[in-house]
Each structure stands twice: as structure tokens, then as C-alpha cells.
């Protein structure tokens, strides 16, 4: 059974950076992509899901939503099967639960999800 | 890329059928067969119920079905059950090889 385990809660000041990790275990598919999705806290669906980006762990190729391209990077450490999401120049409206999720390559949907990591940006 | 447009809420009585629409553009739904739908119960992570417009993953009830016409995709729940009460989000692959989610719909079982 595939498992995605994420790092814990973060509290950051505006202007700071944050790094969230996502470790895959349990024999992920041979070829898979890791996606990052965020959801602002509160009463959904007013706080809906927002797609941030994706990485092919085997090649390191990434795609990031245009609105976040200048602030988000998606590095990886294949020795530990761990993906990271880094967001710089944090703003209060970046406050959200950040999820990683796994797509079996070429299926275009998210099979497995991490438990989420709350990032709070506040002065 | 703007979020896909969904109604904020849809409700129905047990046993009834409801349909949730998801409207995009020719940059996403209109030119993609990779539309998926996710169900999210309060405090839980999302779960896929439909992918590739109308395909159900293994283990998902057959009272969920999907369709697409032009720039609009739809999720239909037939025989509404109490456990279907949740938030539902559509998601589409786009022409720029990114993804976009819908605004979300709260389904209430009366």
C-alpha cells in the first residue's frame, strides 16, 4: 500500500520561506508523479483546492502553476524517496493546508494523498 | 489559469439524483479528456470518484457517473445517500500541461 507522509505544521512570518516534505513508501508505481495541492483553512468549498505543481521524481522535470512560478520550487531527494515543496516570499494568503499526492504516470488523476501540512503565515 | 466554475451548493433527498456542473474553457475542459472529480468529507483528504471524464476507479460506487459536453463537465450522483454529503471538486488537465481545479460544490442530503 502506497503511503505519503508529510512534514508537520509550520508557522512563518510574511516574507519568509517554507519547505514541506513528502516521503513516499510502500512501493509506489515504477513511474509516478508527485503533485502538490493546497487548501486554505475554513469552511470548504469557499476554501477550495488549488493545484500548485508536479514533479517527475525520476527525471526531476517539474511544472508549476503560472501564478506561483516565481515563488515555488519542487526539489527531490531520490536517495530517500522524498519530495519537497519550497515557497518563498510568503504572504498571509499562502496560509493553507499543503498536500502532496501521487499520480501513476500517465493516468492524470491523484491516487494517493499525504495527510497534509498546515502552513500558517502571520506576523 | 482561472478556477473552473462549479455551483457553490447542490442538495437532494435520499434516493434522488443530482448533477454538479463544472465549466471551463477551450484551454482546459474543452480540449481535455482528463477531467476528474474528487470527493472530500470534512477533515479528510480528497478521494477520486471519476477520472478521464467518465471512468470510475476500482472500489468507487457505480452511483457516481461523469460526462462532458464542450467546455462543461458534469458529475451525476444517482440514488443519493447520506454518505454522499461532502464537497466535490472537478479537475482538468490544460493545454499548457498544468492542472486546474474547480471552485467546489457542497452537496447536502436533505
XYZ file of N, CA and C in Angstrom:
699
model
N 0.850 -1.188 0.000
C 0.000 0.000 0.000
C 0.888 1.241 0.000
N 0.665 2.124 -0.962
C 1.456 3.346 -1.051
C 1.092 4.284 0.090
N 2.121 4.891 0.673
C 1.889 5.893 1.719
C 2.700 7.134 1.415
N 2.099 8.268 1.636
C 2.794 9.552 1.523
C 2.740 10.202 2.900
N 3.918 10.434 3.476
C 3.984 11.025 4.813
C 4.630 12.398 4.709
N 3.929 13.406 5.178
C 4.395 14.778 5.056
C 4.959 15.291 6.374
N 5.713 16.366 6.271
C 6.257 17.022 7.455
C 5.130 17.762 8.190
N 5.479 18.350 9.335
C 4.447 18.880 10.215
C 4.097 20.348 9.998
N 3.353 20.843 10.955
C 2.849 22.213 10.914
C 3.987 23.226 10.950
N 3.814 24.308 10.196
C 4.801 25.387 10.159
C 4.100 26.722 10.424
N 4.786 27.583 11.126
C 4.319 28.964 11.314
C 5.438 29.883 10.846
N 5.125 30.744 9.906
C 6.134 31.614 9.304
C 5.677 33.064 9.296
N 6.679 33.961 9.271
C 6.385 35.391 9.126
C 6.248 35.728 7.650
N 5.503 36.761 7.325
C 5.447 37.231 5.925
C 6.852 37.537 5.416
N 7.108 37.115 4.179
C 8.420 37.333 3.580
C 9.374 36.172 3.749
N 9.072 35.278 4.672
C 9.944 34.117 4.907
C 9.683 33.045 3.847
N 10.439 31.938 3.962
C 10.261 30.784 3.077
C 9.880 29.575 3.915
N 9.285 28.590 3.260
C 8.918 27.351 3.944
C 9.227 26.176 3.024
N 9.601 25.055 3.645
C 9.825 23.830 2.891
C 9.003 22.717 3.523
N 8.171 22.081 2.714
C 7.340 20.965 3.151
C 7.859 19.699 2.466
N 7.984 18.631 3.230
C 8.479 17.384 2.649
C 7.366 16.359 2.495
N 7.606 15.398 1.617
C 6.639 14.338 1.312
C 7.424 13.077 0.989
N 7.374 12.093 1.892
C 8.136 10.853 1.702
C 7.206 9.751 1.235
N 7.551 9.148 0.104
C 6.757 8.057 -0.468
C 7.313 6.713 -0.023
N 6.420 5.810 0.370
C 6.846 4.465 0.759
C 5.803 3.459 0.311
N 6.158 2.167 0.463
C 5.204 1.120 0.130
C 5.140 0.809 -1.344
N 6.299 0.856 -2.015
C 6.370 0.504 -3.439
C 5.458 1.341 -4.314
N 5.744 2.642 -4.429
C 4.998 3.428 -5.419
C 5.164 2.813 -6.805
N 4.270 3.134 -7.698
C 4.377 2.657 -9.063
C 5.766 2.976 -9.613
N 6.219 2.174 -10.563
C 7.542 2.398 -11.140
C 7.700 3.811 -11.679
N 6.666 4.266 -12.347
C 6.681 5.624 -12.862
C 5.516 6.377 -12.248
N 5.833 7.448 -11.565
C 4.777 8.219 -10.931
C 5.175 9.679 -10.858
N 4.213 10.496 -10.653
C 4.437 11.928 -10.463
C 3.921 12.295 -9.073
N 4.556 13.253 -8.460
C 4.066 13.811 -7.211
C 3.516 15.203 -7.503
N 2.295 15.417 -7.067
C 1.650 16.713 -7.215
C 1.556 17.395 -5.855
N 1.480 18.713 -5.889
C 1.249 19.499 -4.683
C -0.026 20.308 -4.864
N -0.866 20.262 -3.854
C -2.181 20.920 -3.876
C -2.342 21.635 -2.543
N -2.949 22.809 -2.543
C -3.173 23.476 -1.271
C -4.646 23.848 -1.104
N -5.016 24.017 0.169
C -6.403 24.335 0.502
C -6.388 25.275 1.704
N -6.912 26.483 1.510
C -6.973 27.441 2.613
C -7.889 26.902 3.696
N -7.575 27.153 4.964
C -8.396 26.609 6.048
C -9.729 27.327 6.123
N -10.709 26.630 6.698
C -12.021 27.228 6.848
C -13.070 26.345 6.231
N -14.201 26.911 6.024
C -15.353 26.156 5.564
C -15.287 25.981 4.056
N -14.975 24.743 3.612
C -14.992 24.472 2.180
C -16.440 24.539 1.688
N -16.751 24.717 0.436
C -15.791 24.880 -0.633
C -15.366 26.323 -0.872
N -15.687 27.210 0.014
C -15.149 28.556 -0.156
C -13.643 28.542 -0.188
N -13.073 27.624 0.548
C -11.632 27.439 0.523
C -11.369 26.170 -0.282
N -11.296 26.341 -1.574
C -11.193 25.198 -2.460
C -9.785 24.696 -2.627
N -9.648 23.693 -3.462
C -8.359 23.102 -3.780
C -7.676 23.917 -4.874
N -6.384 24.103 -4.723
C -5.597 24.818 -5.728
C -4.402 23.969 -6.124
N -4.256 23.697 -7.394
C -3.122 22.916 -7.887
C -1.880 23.795 -7.919
N -0.799 23.306 -7.312
C 0.432 24.093 -7.227
C 1.428 23.664 -8.300
N 1.667 22.361 -8.404
C 2.661 21.908 -9.364
C 2.883 20.420 -9.266
N 3.776 19.923 -10.112
C 4.052 18.496 -10.139
C 5.519 18.248 -10.481
N 6.047 17.105 -10.021
C 7.415 16.700 -10.339
C 7.428 15.246 -10.759
N 8.225 14.946 -11.771
C 8.540 13.573 -12.132
C 9.787 13.206 -11.339
N 9.663 12.367 -10.322
C 10.826 12.085 -9.468
C 11.988 11.452 -10.219
N 11.695 10.696 -11.271
C 12.770 10.020 -11.995
C 13.636 10.981 -12.793
N 12.996 12.009 -13.368
C 13.740 12.933 -14.229
C 13.988 14.285 -13.579
N 13.220 14.600 -12.574
C 13.328 15.916 -11.944
C 12.551 16.992 -12.674
N 11.880 16.638 -13.744
C 11.094 17.614 -14.508
C 9.933 18.111 -13.665
N 9.734 19.418 -13.672
C 8.648 19.996 -12.880
C 7.767 20.890 -13.748
N 6.550 21.045 -13.314
C 5.638 22.055 -13.869
C 4.968 22.733 -12.684
N 4.875 24.053 -12.718
C 4.287 24.817 -11.616
C 3.233 25.746 -12.189
N 2.140 25.923 -11.445
C 1.084 26.840 -11.864
C 1.674 28.223 -12.115
N 1.201 28.846 -13.175
C 1.791 30.106 -13.619
C 1.825 31.151 -12.507
N 0.754 31.214 -11.716
C 0.661 32.244 -10.682
C 1.701 32.063 -9.583
N 2.266 30.866 -9.466
C 3.201 30.582 -8.388
C 4.617 30.329 -8.883
N 4.822 30.392 -10.171
C 6.110 30.007 -10.764
C 7.300 30.757 -10.179
N 7.098 32.003 -9.826
C 8.239 32.785 -9.343
C 8.533 32.564 -7.862
N 7.681 31.795 -7.164
C 7.884 31.613 -5.721
C 7.974 30.156 -5.290
N 7.686 29.216 -6.188
C 7.637 27.800 -5.798
C 8.699 26.996 -6.536
N 9.441 26.180 -5.797
C 10.334 25.202 -6.402
C 10.006 23.826 -5.821
N 10.310 22.792 -6.604
C 9.970 21.411 -6.229
C 11.205 20.513 -6.340
N 12.096 20.566 -5.365
C 13.267 19.698 -5.398
C 12.931 18.286 -4.923
N 13.887 17.377 -5.079
C 13.663 15.989 -4.644
C 14.954 15.395 -4.141
N 14.832 14.326 -3.348
C 15.980 13.551 -2.885
C 15.636 12.089 -3.137
N 16.102 11.560 -4.255
C 15.715 10.203 -4.630
C 16.354 9.149 -3.739
N 17.396 9.505 -3.024
C 18.027 8.517 -2.127
C 17.089 8.148 -0.970
N 16.157 9.049 -0.673
C 15.207 8.792 0.418
C 13.757 8.810 -0.073
N 13.564 8.850 -1.393
C 12.205 8.917 -1.962
C 11.398 10.076 -1.377
N 12.071 11.201 -1.168
C 11.413 12.352 -0.550
C 11.338 13.519 -1.533
N 10.149 14.067 -1.664
C 9.935 15.259 -2.496
C 9.733 16.456 -1.569
N 10.059 17.607 -2.085
C 9.913 18.825 -1.304
C 9.167 19.880 -2.109
N 8.500 20.755 -1.385
C 7.909 21.947 -1.979
C 8.432 23.137 -1.192
N 9.030 24.075 -1.891
C 9.549 25.279 -1.239
C 8.795 26.495 -1.765
N 8.289 27.297 -0.836
C 7.594 28.532 -1.206
C 8.339 29.690 -0.570
N 8.700 30.667 -1.373
C 9.427 31.838 -0.876
C 8.506 33.052 -0.819
N 9.008 34.106 -0.201
C 8.272 35.382 -0.098
C 6.832 35.148 0.359
N 6.684 34.419 1.451
C 5.350 34.035 1.929
C 4.490 35.247 2.255
N 3.202 35.092 1.967
C 2.209 36.127 2.249
C 1.122 35.507 3.118
N 0.352 36.315 3.829
C -0.732 35.735 4.650
C -1.695 34.866 3.844
N -1.922 35.206 2.578
C -2.860 34.374 1.810
C -2.235 33.059 1.322
N -1.000 32.803 1.687
C -0.405 31.472 1.460
C -0.766 30.517 2.595
N -1.422 31.022 3.624
C -1.857 30.162 4.722
C -2.810 29.100 4.188
N -2.449 27.835 4.391
C -3.226 26.742 3.806
C -2.711 25.412 4.326
N -3.499 24.368 4.086
C -3.008 23.006 4.226
C -2.415 22.607 2.881
N -1.170 22.173 2.901
C -0.475 21.770 1.689
C -0.427 20.244 1.633
N -0.973 19.698 0.546
C -0.996 18.254 0.348
C -0.019 17.860 -0.765
N 0.619 16.718 -0.594
C 1.239 16.070 -1.739
C 0.334 14.904 -2.135
N 0.361 14.556 -3.397
C -0.495 13.485 -3.903
C 0.224 12.793 -5.051
N -0.062 11.510 -5.229
C 0.652 10.704 -6.220
C -0.240 10.349 -7.393
N 0.311 10.535 -8.588
C -0.346 10.116 -9.830
C 0.502 9.017 -10.452
N -0.102 7.878 -10.733
C 0.596 6.879 -11.542
C 0.785 7.494 -12.919
N 2.007 7.547 -13.395
C 2.337 8.299 -14.600
C 1.391 7.992 -15.745
N 0.854 9.048 -16.306
C 0.004 8.886 -17.467
C -1.457 8.640 -17.154
N -1.832 8.666 -15.866
C -3.244 8.444 -15.527
C -3.985 9.755 -15.269
N -3.259 10.823 -15.033
C -3.839 12.168 -14.931
C -4.803 12.344 -13.772
N -4.745 11.449 -12.769
C -5.525 11.724 -11.569
C -4.723 11.316 -10.341
N -5.182 11.766 -9.191
C -4.411 11.632 -7.959
C -4.928 10.447 -7.157
N -4.072 9.384 -7.109
C -4.468 8.139 -6.461
C -4.374 8.221 -4.941
N -3.231 8.704 -4.479
C -2.936 8.680 -3.058
C -2.562 10.082 -2.598
N -2.935 10.377 -1.370
C -2.693 11.708 -0.813
C -1.925 11.598 0.502
N -1.078 12.592 0.741
C -0.477 12.725 2.060
C -1.501 13.267 3.051
N -1.095 13.328 4.302
C -2.044 13.749 5.341
C -2.228 15.266 5.396
N -1.386 15.998 4.675
C -1.479 17.454 4.671
C -0.569 18.078 5.711
N -0.086 19.278 5.405
C 0.767 20.036 6.335
C 0.240 21.469 6.377
N -0.135 21.907 7.565
C -0.662 23.269 7.716
C 0.491 24.262 7.776
N 0.444 25.236 6.897
C 1.409 26.337 6.916
C 0.635 27.616 7.220
N 1.010 28.252 8.313
C 0.363 29.498 8.707
C 1.345 30.650 8.526
N 0.925 31.682 7.827
C 1.771 32.859 7.600
C 1.131 34.026 8.339
N 1.823 34.490 9.354
C 1.247 35.552 10.184
C 2.351 36.357 10.846
N 2.112 37.629 10.976
C 3.079 38.484 11.668
C 2.791 38.508 13.165
N -4.364 30.898 -14.936
C -5.424 29.908 -15.178
C -6.488 30.068 -14.095
N -7.671 30.483 -14.474
C -8.739 30.673 -13.500
C -9.359 29.346 -13.114
N -9.868 29.275 -11.879
C -10.527 28.066 -11.411
C -11.741 27.770 -12.279
N -12.022 26.498 -12.449
C -13.224 26.068 -13.140
C -14.434 26.447 -12.286
N -15.558 26.733 -12.916
C -16.730 27.217 -12.197
C -17.705 26.093 -11.859
N -17.979 25.959 -10.573
C -18.969 24.992 -10.085
C -20.015 25.727 -9.261
N -21.236 25.166 -9.151
C -22.207 25.777 -8.236
C -21.717 25.599 -6.805
N -21.984 26.595 -5.961
C -21.498 26.526 -4.582
C -22.154 25.389 -3.805
N -23.413 25.112 -4.113
C -24.108 24.065 -3.368
C -25.171 23.411 -4.231
N -25.383 22.137 -3.954
C -26.445 21.345 -4.583
C -27.019 20.464 -3.490
N -28.326 20.293 -3.494
C -28.932 19.439 -2.470
C -29.962 18.519 -3.099
N -30.256 17.436 -2.397
C -31.254 16.491 -2.845
C -31.668 15.581 -1.716
N -32.789 14.929 -1.883
C -33.285 13.989 -0.884
C -32.687 12.612 -1.139
N -32.652 11.774 -0.123
C -32.147 10.409 -0.326
C -32.897 9.714 -1.453
N -32.133 9.039 -2.306
C -32.720 8.332 -3.431
C -32.829 9.150 -4.702
N -32.747 10.464 -4.567
C -32.828 11.315 -5.753
C -31.493 11.325 -6.498
N -31.516 11.925 -7.679
C -30.294 12.131 -8.458
C -29.963 13.613 -8.494
N -28.685 13.921 -8.439
C -28.242 15.307 -8.575
C -27.108 15.354 -9.582
N -26.936 16.517 -10.182
C -25.844 16.730 -11.135
C -25.096 17.996 -10.781
N -23.776 17.877 -10.763
C -22.905 19.026 -10.482
C -22.190 19.397 -11.775
N -22.285 20.643 -12.156
C -21.614 21.091 -13.378
C -20.250 21.687 -13.055
N -19.408 21.704 -14.068
C -18.047 22.225 -13.941
C -17.703 22.873 -15.281
N -17.670 24.190 -15.306
C -17.499 24.897 -16.565
C -16.115 25.520 -16.672
N -15.468 25.228 -17.784
C -14.147 25.780 -18.035
C -14.104 26.489 -19.362
N -13.065 26.181 -20.135
C -12.871 26.854 -21.411
C -12.189 25.905 -22.389
N -11.901 26.428 -23.569
C -11.200 25.625 -24.566
C -9.745 25.385 -24.173
N -9.267 26.074 -23.130
C -7.901 25.866 -22.645
C -7.797 24.701 -21.666
N -8.934 24.207 -21.224
C -8.909 23.096 -20.278
C -9.950 22.049 -20.664
N -11.117 22.075 -20.078
C -12.114 21.020 -20.307
C -12.393 20.813 -21.790
N -12.539 21.902 -22.516
C -12.899 21.802 -23.930
C -11.901 21.044 -24.785
N -10.643 20.961 -24.310
C -9.613 20.261 -25.074
C -8.907 19.212 -24.228
N -9.646 18.595 -23.318
C -9.025 17.578 -22.467
C -9.997 16.452 -22.182
N -9.511 15.238 -22.278
C -10.286 14.081 -21.824
C -9.892 13.684 -20.404
N -9.041 14.497 -19.805
C -8.544 14.171 -18.465
C -9.209 15.082 -17.429
N -10.517 14.864 -17.277
C -11.288 15.557 -16.249
C -11.570 14.550 -15.137
N -11.287 14.933 -13.927
C -11.527 14.048 -12.793
C -12.347 14.777 -11.735
N -12.950 13.989 -10.871
C -13.787 14.532 -9.797
C -13.311 13.939 -8.466
N -13.277 14.789 -7.439
C -12.826 14.384 -6.119
C -13.904 14.687 -5.092
N -14.066 13.749 -4.172
C -14.984 13.898 -3.053
C -14.158 14.172 -1.804
N -14.582 15.150 -1.015
C -13.865 15.446 0.224
C -14.853 15.605 1.371
N -14.768 14.694 2.342
C -15.557 14.827 3.556
C -14.827 15.759 4.517
N -15.563 16.404 5.433
C -14.936 17.363 6.359
C -13.775 16.744 7.116
N -12.647 17.435 7.093
C -11.476 16.975 7.821
C -10.722 15.830 7.171
N -11.133 15.427 5.984
C -10.489 14.304 5.299
C -9.772 14.776 4.037
N -8.895 13.915 3.524
C -8.235 14.240 2.262
C -9.182 13.898 1.114
N -9.009 14.553 -0.022
C -9.871 14.257 -1.175
C -9.681 12.828 -1.672
N -10.719 12.319 -2.311
C -10.692 10.965 -2.879
C -11.278 11.046 -4.292
N -10.598 10.432 -5.247
C -11.095 10.485 -6.616
C -12.304 9.568 -6.766
N -13.352 10.068 -7.445
C -14.524 9.231 -7.714
C -14.748 9.019 -9.218
N -14.181 9.897 -10.045
C -14.275 9.776 -11.502
C -12.963 10.296 -12.095
N -12.436 9.610 -13.119
C -11.314 10.148 -13.867
C -11.556 9.960 -15.365
N -10.768 10.645 -16.157
C -10.947 10.598 -17.621
C -12.407 10.776 -18.013
N -13.010 11.799 -17.452
C -14.387 12.236 -17.741
C -15.438 11.301 -17.152
N -15.315 9.979 -17.396
C -16.430 9.090 -17.045
C -15.998 7.714 -16.539
N -14.779 7.582 -16.064
C -14.282 6.294 -15.592
C -14.227 6.267 -14.072
N -14.793 5.203 -13.498
C -14.759 5.052 -12.043
C -13.557 4.222 -11.625
N -12.798 4.678 -10.642
C -11.709 3.831 -10.116
C -12.307 2.596 -9.446
N -11.478 1.550 -9.327
C -11.907 0.356 -8.620
C -12.355 0.713 -7.218
N -13.500 0.169 -6.824
C -13.965 0.372 -5.465
C -14.904 1.553 -5.286
N -15.054 2.372 -6.327
C -15.970 3.506 -6.237
C -17.359 3.072 -6.700
N -18.349 3.454 -5.946
C -19.721 3.051 -6.227
C -20.172 3.469 -7.621
N -20.984 2.603 -8.248
C -21.473 2.907 -9.596
C -22.618 3.923 -9.586
N -22.945 4.502 -8.425
C -23.934 5.571 -8.474
C -23.285 6.932 -8.738
N -21.945 6.912 -8.985
C -21.255 8.103 -9.483
C -21.017 7.922 -10.988
N -21.329 8.956 -11.769
C -21.030 8.907 -13.187
C -20.636 10.289 -13.668
N -19.869 10.321 -14.766
C -19.398 11.593 -15.278
C -19.650 11.719 -16.765
N -19.671 12.957 -17.233
C -19.858 13.231 -18.652
C -19.242 14.579 -18.980
N -19.181 14.862 -20.289
C -18.627 16.142 -20.730
C -19.293 16.550 -22.021
N -19.552 17.854 -22.135
C -20.067 18.413 -23.381
C -19.437 19.784 -23.560
N -18.657 19.909 -24.624
C -17.989 21.190 -24.874
C -17.050 21.545 -23.737
N -17.246 22.732 -23.176
C -16.381 23.208 -22.094
C -16.909 22.882 -20.703
N -17.959 22.060 -20.631
C -18.574 21.748 -19.342
C -18.573 20.253 -19.064
N -18.067 19.914 -17.877
C -18.115 18.527 -17.398
C -19.177 18.440 -16.307
N -19.676 17.241 -16.094
C -20.721 17.046 -15.086
C -20.488 15.773 -14.300
N -20.835 15.813 -13.042
C -20.832 14.640 -12.170
C -22.266 14.400 -11.732
N -22.746 13.197 -11.944
C -24.095 12.834 -11.519
C -24.016 11.791 -10.424
N -24.771 12.011 -9.378
C -24.901 11.032 -8.298
C -26.339 10.555 -8.325
N -26.528 9.277 -8.622
C -27.881 8.711 -8.645
C -28.118 7.957 -7.343
N -29.379 7.925 -6.889
C -29.681 7.237 -5.637
C -28.901 7.846 -4.491
N -29.075 9.138 -4.290
C -28.324 9.889 -3.286
C -28.418 9.222 -1.913
N -27.256 9.128 -1.243
C -27.198 8.509 0.081
C -26.594 9.492 1.072
N -26.863 9.268 2.334
C -26.366 10.182 3.369
C -24.847 10.343 3.299
N -24.155 9.255 2.994
C -22.684 9.318 2.958
C -22.132 10.077 1.758
N -23.019 10.461 0.825
C -22.577 11.265 -0.318
C -22.453 12.739 0.052
N -22.939 13.107 1.235
C -22.839 14.500 1.660
C -21.368 14.840 1.876
N -20.874 15.759 1.064
C -19.448 16.090 1.052
C -19.240 17.255 0.096
N -17.997 17.698 -0.011
C -17.625 18.668 -1.031
C -17.067 17.927 -2.236
N -17.368 18.436 -3.417
C -16.921 17.803 -4.656
C -16.179 18.828 -5.511
N -15.042 18.397 -6.046
C -14.213 19.263 -6.880
C -13.920 18.583 -8.209
N -14.065 19.333 -9.298
C -13.602 18.836 -10.583
C -12.157 19.300 -10.789
N -11.471 18.633 -11.681
C -10.098 18.998 -12.025
C -9.869 18.661 -13.485
N -9.202 19.545 -14.201
C -8.949 19.311 -15.619
C -7.485 19.542 -15.956
N -6.974 18.713 -16.830
C -5.668 18.935 -17.451
C -5.845 20.084 -18.435
N -4.781 20.885 -18.647
C -4.922 22.053 -19.516
C -3.976 21.966 -20.718
N -4.173 22.875 -21.654
C -3.347 22.886 -22.866
C -1.898 23.252 -22.569
N -1.636 23.846 -21.414
C -0.262 24.186 -21.022
C 0.358 23.096 -20.149
N -0.292 21.927 -20.119
C 0.216 20.768 -19.374
C 0.285 21.027 -17.879
N -0.652 21.812 -17.400
C -0.838 22.019 -15.969
C -2.237 21.521 -15.618
N -2.649 21.756 -14.399
C -3.975 21.327 -13.961
C -4.690 22.504 -13.320
N -6.019 22.431 -13.327
C -6.812 23.445 -12.646
C -7.997 22.754 -11.976
N -8.274 23.153 -10.733
C -9.411 22.626 -10.001
C -10.625 23.528 -10.178
N -11.785 22.961 -9.887
C -12.997 23.743 -9.818
C -13.125 24.443 -8.479
N -14.118 25.309 -8.381
C -14.334 26.096 -7.165
C -14.934 25.285 -6.032
N -15.472 24.105 -6.361
C -16.006 23.232 -5.329
C -17.507 23.372 -5.149
N -18.163 22.265 -4.847
C -19.615 22.228 -4.616
C -19.915 21.453 -3.346
N -20.689 22.054 -2.485
C -21.115 21.356 -1.263
C -22.413 20.630 -1.551
N -22.404 19.331 -1.417
C -23.602 18.516 -1.612
C -24.232 18.232 -0.265
N -25.500 18.580 -0.161
C -26.263 18.351 1.064
C -27.377 17.342 0.796
N -27.454 16.329 1.648
C -28.535 15.344 1.558
C -29.608 15.751 2.563
N -30.771 16.092 2.036
C -31.831 16.662 2.882
C -32.473 15.635 3.806
